[in-house]
Amino acid sequence: MAERDWAAAENTALERLGAWPADGPGGVVLGIENGSVRLVAAAGHAGVGGAPLGTDSVFRWASVTKHVFAACLLESGVLPLDMTLGEALPELAAAPASVTVAQALAMQGGLPDPRESLTLLGFGSHTRTEAAPLHHWMAGFDWLNARPGHEVAYSNGGYRLLETALARRGFVFSDMVADHAQRLGIGMRASEYWTDPAPGLVPGHEPASPGWSEGFQGMHLSAAGSLSGSARDLAVWLSDLMARDVFAQIARPLPLGSGEATGYGLGIALTQIGAERVPGHGGAQAGYRAGFLCAPEEGIALVALSNRDDGDATGLAARVWARLRGVPQAQMPKPAGDWAPSGLYVAEEGDLWAEVKKNAIVVRDAEEALFAGDDGQFVSAAPHARMRLAYTDGALSGDLFHQPVRLLPVRVCDEEPELDGRWMSDGAIVTIRGRTLHWGVGPLQTETTLKPLGNGRWLFNAMGRRICLQRLSPDRFILSLARARGVEYCRL
């Protein structure tokens, strides 16, 4: 039986939580074994003048929701994993219709993420969107980020589509969650919108100047991230789930179409900690962070929840788990440090660009921590964002998301876009003059500069993101981010 030192794990949790100011937002760590509480650590408050955080404080679980939905879907028995989304939702365009249920759940469908797609049309994260129009809009996407079964690349799109498909067959996710919550005597619940009442919910906190502001999301919530509950609620749910046959099904990584192994199942990721591959998942929403790890054969679950945007619940859970298992410090991942010359890199063609930073890499504006690996390579720890890279012969080479890549440093160039005029995508309009792009309308209009990447590609800042513009022809270009790589604009 694997080692477990709950006292040492609790000390680590208290030490990590204690690094945050006691009078601000904080977090909770809870560990259970066969239904018995073995570890409790909490620090911080619900908000200004709020109560101290504890195991019954309610947080948003964000993407921790995904494994709950996957379990509900499988136990419903109405959507076989080999069914295509086109069979489940006949109104879908041809591209997403070819994706299977399994691929959609395992981040292998290449399905565009609706939130990032909205960003590429100029809608901020606070803009309210309704469920039915969102689905109608997504159903018309006739493009994918990648070929199905070809790479593991994170997106919330599949979970939103499958929630609709499940409801049409008489299984409403929020009702299924409520039934489980009643059966287990816990407060786990699904919300439709951020503003829906959730008893006991503590505010999420995002950094502001000065201090903090409350997090908010306007987009309709989905099975990709609609649950809330306390640390105790999540621990009780996991304790029950681990004993059911469905846990082994969702925790089994789905191979790529080529047969290559991955580390991501159906809403469950396998994280390498020491010699152990540990099932779990993380989540992030505005002002909240969540994460869990578990050992089903031992009935162990470790939960970390935070109401601060920099809470890094998944990293916290991993550190506490390592201490629980007695993993020597020498076996813990070592940060990559200055692993390659800093700056921007770009593939020879296409929308793939990256920025090298100390201990990290930013790919299509999504940052991932890197660690020293074998044979001079630097690797990510996230199964949903597999990266193995090295800097050799003046380039970054290796693989990203299970695909071979070679990225060259962006050279200073004076390439002009030659895209002057007005452009439209799905009613959104941008105007380009030289290297200046005008984004938004009325008092929200902003002006931003196009930075050349070479070979018909430029970066610009908008909506708090760095967006890639790729010229396809004199009359067409596409905008892309990590989870939405194909929003096309045409000349008016």
mmCIF file with all atom_site columns, N, CA and C in Angstrom, residues 1-4 32-34 238-239 241-244 247-248 251 270 276-279 293-301 321 325:
data_model
loop_
_atom_site.group_PDB
_atom_site.id
_atom_site.type_symbol
_atom_site.label_atom_id
_atom_site.label_alt_id
_atom_site.label_comp_id
_atom_site.label_asym_id
_atom_site.label_entity_id
_atom_site.label_seq_id
_atom_site.pdbx_PDB_ins_code
_atom_site.Cartn_x
_atom_site.Cartn_y
_atom_site.Cartn_z
_atom_site.occupancy
_atom_site.B_iso_or_equiv
_atom_site.pdbx_formal_charge
_atom_site.auth_seq_id
_atom_site.auth_comp_id
_atom_site.auth_asym_id
_atom_site.auth_atom_id
_atom_site.pdbx_PDB_model_num
ATOM 1  N N  . MET A 1 1   ? 0.847   -1.195 0.000   1.00 0.00 ? 1   MET A N  1
ATOM 2  C CA . MET A 1 1   ? 0.000   0.000  0.000   1.00 0.00 ? 1   MET A CA 1
ATOM 3  C C  . MET A 1 1   ? 0.885   1.249  0.000   1.00 0.00 ? 1   MET A C  1
ATOM 4  N N  . ALA A 1 2   ? 0.504   2.252  -0.789  1.00 0.00 ? 2   ALA A N  1
ATOM 5  C CA . ALA A 1 2   ? 1.303   3.470  -0.898  1.00 0.00 ? 2   ALA A CA 1
ATOM 6  C C  . ALA A 1 2   ? 1.360   4.211  0.437   1.00 0.00 ? 2   ALA A C  1
ATOM 7  N N  . GLU A 1 3   ? 2.471   4.889  0.641   1.00 0.00 ? 3   GLU A N  1
ATOM 8  C CA . GLU A 1 3   ? 2.658   5.660  1.869   1.00 0.00 ? 3   GLU A CA 1
ATOM 9  C C  . GLU A 1 3   ? 1.652   6.792  1.955   1.00 0.00 ? 3   GLU A C  1
ATOM 10 N N  . ARG A 1 4   ? 1.258   7.128  3.185   1.00 0.00 ? 4   ARG A N  1
ATOM 11 C CA . ARG A 1 4   ? 0.461   8.323  3.393   1.00 0.00 ? 4   ARG A CA 1
ATOM 12 C C  . ARG A 1 4   ? 0.741   8.885  4.777   1.00 0.00 ? 4   ARG A C  1
ATOM 13 N N  . ILE A 1 32  ? -9.760  13.335 2.695   1.00 0.00 ? 32  ILE A N  1
ATOM 14 C CA . ILE A 1 32  ? -10.550 12.282 3.315   1.00 0.00 ? 32  ILE A CA 1
ATOM 15 C C  . ILE A 1 32  ? -9.986  10.924 2.916   1.00 0.00 ? 32  ILE A C  1
ATOM 16 N N  . GLU A 1 33  ? -10.228 9.942  3.761   1.00 0.00 ? 33  GLU A N  1
ATOM 17 C CA . GLU A 1 33  ? -9.840  8.565  3.479   1.00 0.00 ? 33  GLU A CA 1
ATOM 18 C C  . GLU A 1 33  ? -10.968 7.647  3.935   1.00 0.00 ? 33  GLU A C  1
ATOM 19 N N  . ASN A 1 34  ? -11.545 6.939  2.962   1.00 0.00 ? 34  ASN A N  1
ATOM 20 C CA . ASN A 1 34  ? -12.677 6.057  3.236   1.00 0.00 ? 34  ASN A CA 1
ATOM 21 C C  . ASN A 1 34  ? -13.785 6.764  4.022   1.00 0.00 ? 34  ASN A C  1
ATOM 22 N N  . LEU A 1 238 ? -16.750 12.826 -4.260  1.00 0.00 ? 238 LEU A N  1
ATOM 23 C CA . LEU A 1 238 ? -15.654 12.005 -4.770  1.00 0.00 ? 238 LEU A CA 1
ATOM 24 C C  . LEU A 1 238 ? -15.586 10.662 -4.053  1.00 0.00 ? 238 LEU A C  1
ATOM 25 N N  . SER A 1 239 ? -15.802 10.677 -2.763  1.00 0.00 ? 239 SER A N  1
ATOM 26 C CA . SER A 1 239 ? -15.780 9.428  -1.997  1.00 0.00 ? 239 SER A CA 1
ATOM 27 C C  . SER A 1 239 ? -16.820 8.453  -2.522  1.00 0.00 ? 239 SER A C  1
ATOM 28 N N  . LEU A 1 241 ? -18.234 8.651  -5.644  1.00 0.00 ? 241 LEU A N  1
ATOM 29 C CA . LEU A 1 241 ? -17.958 8.370  -7.052  1.00 0.00 ? 241 LEU A CA 1
ATOM 30 C C  . LEU A 1 241 ? -16.880 7.312  -7.214  1.00 0.00 ? 241 LEU A C  1
ATOM 31 N N  . MET A 1 242 ? -15.836 7.379  -6.396  1.00 0.00 ? 242 MET A N  1
ATOM 32 C CA . MET A 1 242 ? -14.723 6.448  -6.541  1.00 0.00 ? 242 MET A CA 1
ATOM 33 C C  . MET A 1 242 ? -15.150 4.994  -6.351  1.00 0.00 ? 242 MET A C  1
ATOM 34 N N  . ALA A 1 243 ? -16.218 4.785  -5.624  1.00 0.00 ? 243 ALA A N  1
ATOM 35 C CA . ALA A 1 243 ? -16.704 3.427  -5.368  1.00 0.00 ? 243 ALA A CA 1
ATOM 36 C C  . ALA A 1 243 ? -17.622 2.917  -6.476  1.00 0.00 ? 243 ALA A C  1
ATOM 37 N N  . ARG A 1 244 ? -17.960 3.774  -7.443  1.00 0.00 ? 244 ARG A N  1
ATOM 38 C CA . ARG A 1 244 ? -18.861 3.378  -8.520  1.00 0.00 ? 244 ARG A CA 1
ATOM 39 C C  . ARG A 1 244 ? -18.057 2.978  -9.765  1.00 0.00 ? 244 ARG A C  1
ATOM 40 N N  . PHE A 1 247 ? -16.363 5.568  -12.311 1.00 0.00 ? 247 PHE A N  1
ATOM 41 C CA . PHE A 1 247 ? -15.115 6.314  -12.098 1.00 0.00 ? 247 PHE A CA 1
ATOM 42 C C  . PHE A 1 247 ? -13.995 5.752  -12.958 1.00 0.00 ? 247 PHE A C  1
ATOM 43 N N  . ALA A 1 248 ? -13.866 4.441  -13.009 1.00 0.00 ? 248 ALA A N  1
ATOM 44 C CA . ALA A 1 248 ? -12.811 3.840  -13.826 1.00 0.00 ? 248 ALA A CA 1
ATOM 45 C C  . ALA A 1 248 ? -12.989 4.195  -15.297 1.00 0.00 ? 248 ALA A C  1
ATOM 46 N N  . ALA A 1 251 ? -11.886 7.946  -15.760 1.00 0.00 ? 251 ALA A N  1
ATOM 47 C CA . ALA A 1 251 ? -10.480 8.178  -15.433 1.00 0.00 ? 251 ALA A CA 1
ATOM 48 C C  . ALA A 1 251 ? -9.532  7.495  -16.410 1.00 0.00 ? 251 ALA A C  1
ATOM 49 N N  . LEU A 1 270 ? -4.704  12.567 -15.570 1.00 0.00 ? 270 LEU A N  1
ATOM 50 C CA . LEU A 1 270 ? -3.749  11.824 -14.754 1.00 0.00 ? 270 LEU A CA 1
ATOM 51 C C  . LEU A 1 270 ? -2.480  12.653 -14.629 1.00 0.00 ? 270 LEU A C  1
ATOM 52 N N  . GLU A 1 276 ? 3.769   8.104  -9.257  1.00 0.00 ? 276 GLU A N  1
ATOM 53 C CA . GLU A 1 276 ? 2.332   7.839  -9.294  1.00 0.00 ? 276 GLU A CA 1
ATOM 54 C C  . GLU A 1 276 ? 1.630   8.731  -10.317 1.00 0.00 ? 276 GLU A C  1
ATOM 55 N N  . ARG A 1 277 ? 0.702   8.138  -11.086 1.00 0.00 ? 277 ARG A N  1
ATOM 56 C CA . ARG A 1 277 ? -0.165  8.932  -11.964 1.00 0.00 ? 277 ARG A CA 1
ATOM 57 C C  . ARG A 1 277 ? -1.498  9.073  -11.240 1.00 0.00 ? 277 ARG A C  1
ATOM 58 N N  . VAL A 1 278 ? -1.814  10.296 -10.838 1.00 0.00 ? 278 VAL A N  1
ATOM 59 C CA . VAL A 1 278 ? -2.915  10.537 -9.909  1.00 0.00 ? 278 VAL A CA 1
ATOM 60 C C  . VAL A 1 278 ? -4.110  11.137 -10.651 1.00 0.00 ? 278 VAL A C  1
ATOM 61 N N  . PRO A 1 279 ? -5.293  10.503 -10.565 1.00 0.00 ? 279 PRO A N  1
ATOM 62 C CA . PRO A 1 279 ? -6.481  11.071 -11.201 1.00 0.00 ? 279 PRO A CA 1
ATOM 63 C C  . PRO A 1 279 ? -6.925  12.354 -10.495 1.00 0.00 ? 279 PRO A C  1
ATOM 64 N N  . LEU A 1 293 ? -7.417  15.695 -6.294  1.00 0.00 ? 293 LEU A N  1
ATOM 65 C CA . LEU A 1 293 ? -6.661  14.500 -6.636  1.00 0.00 ? 293 LEU A CA 1
ATOM 66 C C  . LEU A 1 293 ? -7.235  13.356 -5.827  1.00 0.00 ? 293 LEU A C  1
ATOM 67 N N  . CYS A 1 294 ? -7.090  12.135 -6.320  1.00 0.00 ? 294 CYS A N  1
ATOM 68 C CA . CYS A 1 294 ? -7.664  11.019 -5.571  1.00 0.00 ? 294 CYS A CA 1
ATOM 69 C C  . CYS A 1 294 ? -6.951  9.709  -5.874  1.00 0.00 ? 294 CYS A C  1
ATOM 70 N N  . ALA A 1 295 ? -7.144  8.766  -4.967  1.00 0.00 ? 295 ALA A N  1
ATOM 71 C CA . ALA A 1 295 ? -6.649  7.400  -5.119  1.00 0.00 ? 295 ALA A CA 1
ATOM 72 C C  . ALA A 1 295 ? -7.830  6.474  -4.855  1.00 0.00 ? 295 ALA A C  1
ATOM 73 N N  . PRO A 1 296 ? -8.551  6.073  -5.880  1.00 0.00 ? 296 PRO A N  1
ATOM 74 C CA . PRO A 1 296 ? -9.801  5.332  -5.671  1.00 0.00 ? 296 PRO A CA 1
ATOM 75 C C  . PRO A 1 296 ? -9.620  4.008  -4.946  1.00 0.00 ? 296 PRO A C  1
ATOM 76 N N  . GLU A 1 297 ? -8.509  3.312  -5.184  1.00 0.00 ? 297 GLU A N  1
ATOM 77 C CA . GLU A 1 297 ? -8.305  2.029  -4.534  1.00 0.00 ? 297 GLU A CA 1
ATOM 78 C C  . GLU A 1 297 ? -8.085  2.158  -3.028  1.00 0.00 ? 297 GLU A C  1
ATOM 79 N N  . GLU A 1 298 ? -7.759  3.361  -2.566  1.00 0.00 ? 298 GLU A N  1
ATOM 80 C CA . GLU A 1 298 ? -7.558  3.607  -1.138  1.00 0.00 ? 298 GLU A CA 1
ATOM 81 C C  . GLU A 1 298 ? -8.651  4.482  -0.542  1.00 0.00 ? 298 GLU A C  1
ATOM 82 N N  . GLY A 1 299 ? -9.592  4.930  -1.374  1.00 0.00 ? 299 GLY A N  1
ATOM 83 C CA . GLY A 1 299 ? -10.656 5.789  -0.875  1.00 0.00 ? 299 GLY A CA 1
ATOM 84 C C  . GLY A 1 299 ? -10.178 7.156  -0.449  1.00 0.00 ? 299 GLY A C  1
ATOM 85 N N  . ILE A 1 300 ? -9.099  7.639  -1.064  1.00 0.00 ? 300 ILE A N  1
ATOM 86 C CA . ILE A 1 300 ? -8.510  8.930  -0.689  1.00 0.00 ? 300 ILE A CA 1
ATOM 87 C C  . ILE A 1 300 ? -8.908  10.003 -1.696  1.00 0.00 ? 300 ILE A C  1
ATOM 88 N N  . ALA A 1 301 ? -9.340  11.138 -1.193  1.00 0.00 ? 301 ALA A N  1
ATOM 89 C CA . ALA A 1 301 ? -9.606  12.313 -2.030  1.00 0.00 ? 301 ALA A CA 1
ATOM 90 C C  . ALA A 1 301 ? -9.030  13.538 -1.355  1.00 0.00 ? 301 ALA A C  1
ATOM 91 N N  . TRP A 1 321 ? -0.277  16.554 -1.998  1.00 0.00 ? 321 TRP A N  1
ATOM 92 C CA . TRP A 1 321 ? -0.284  15.129 -2.323  1.00 0.00 ? 321 TRP A CA 1
ATOM 93 C C  . TRP A 1 321 ? 1.135   14.544 -2.258  1.00 0.00 ? 321 TRP A C  1
ATOM 94 N N  . ARG A 1 325 ? 2.389   11.480 0.183   1.00 0.00 ? 325 ARG A N  1
ATOM 95 C CA . ARG A 1 325 ? 3.009   10.243 -0.304  1.00 0.00 ? 325 ARG A CA 1
ATOM 96 C C  . ARG A 1 325 ? 4.492   10.150 0.028   1.00 0.00 ? 325 ARG A C  1
#
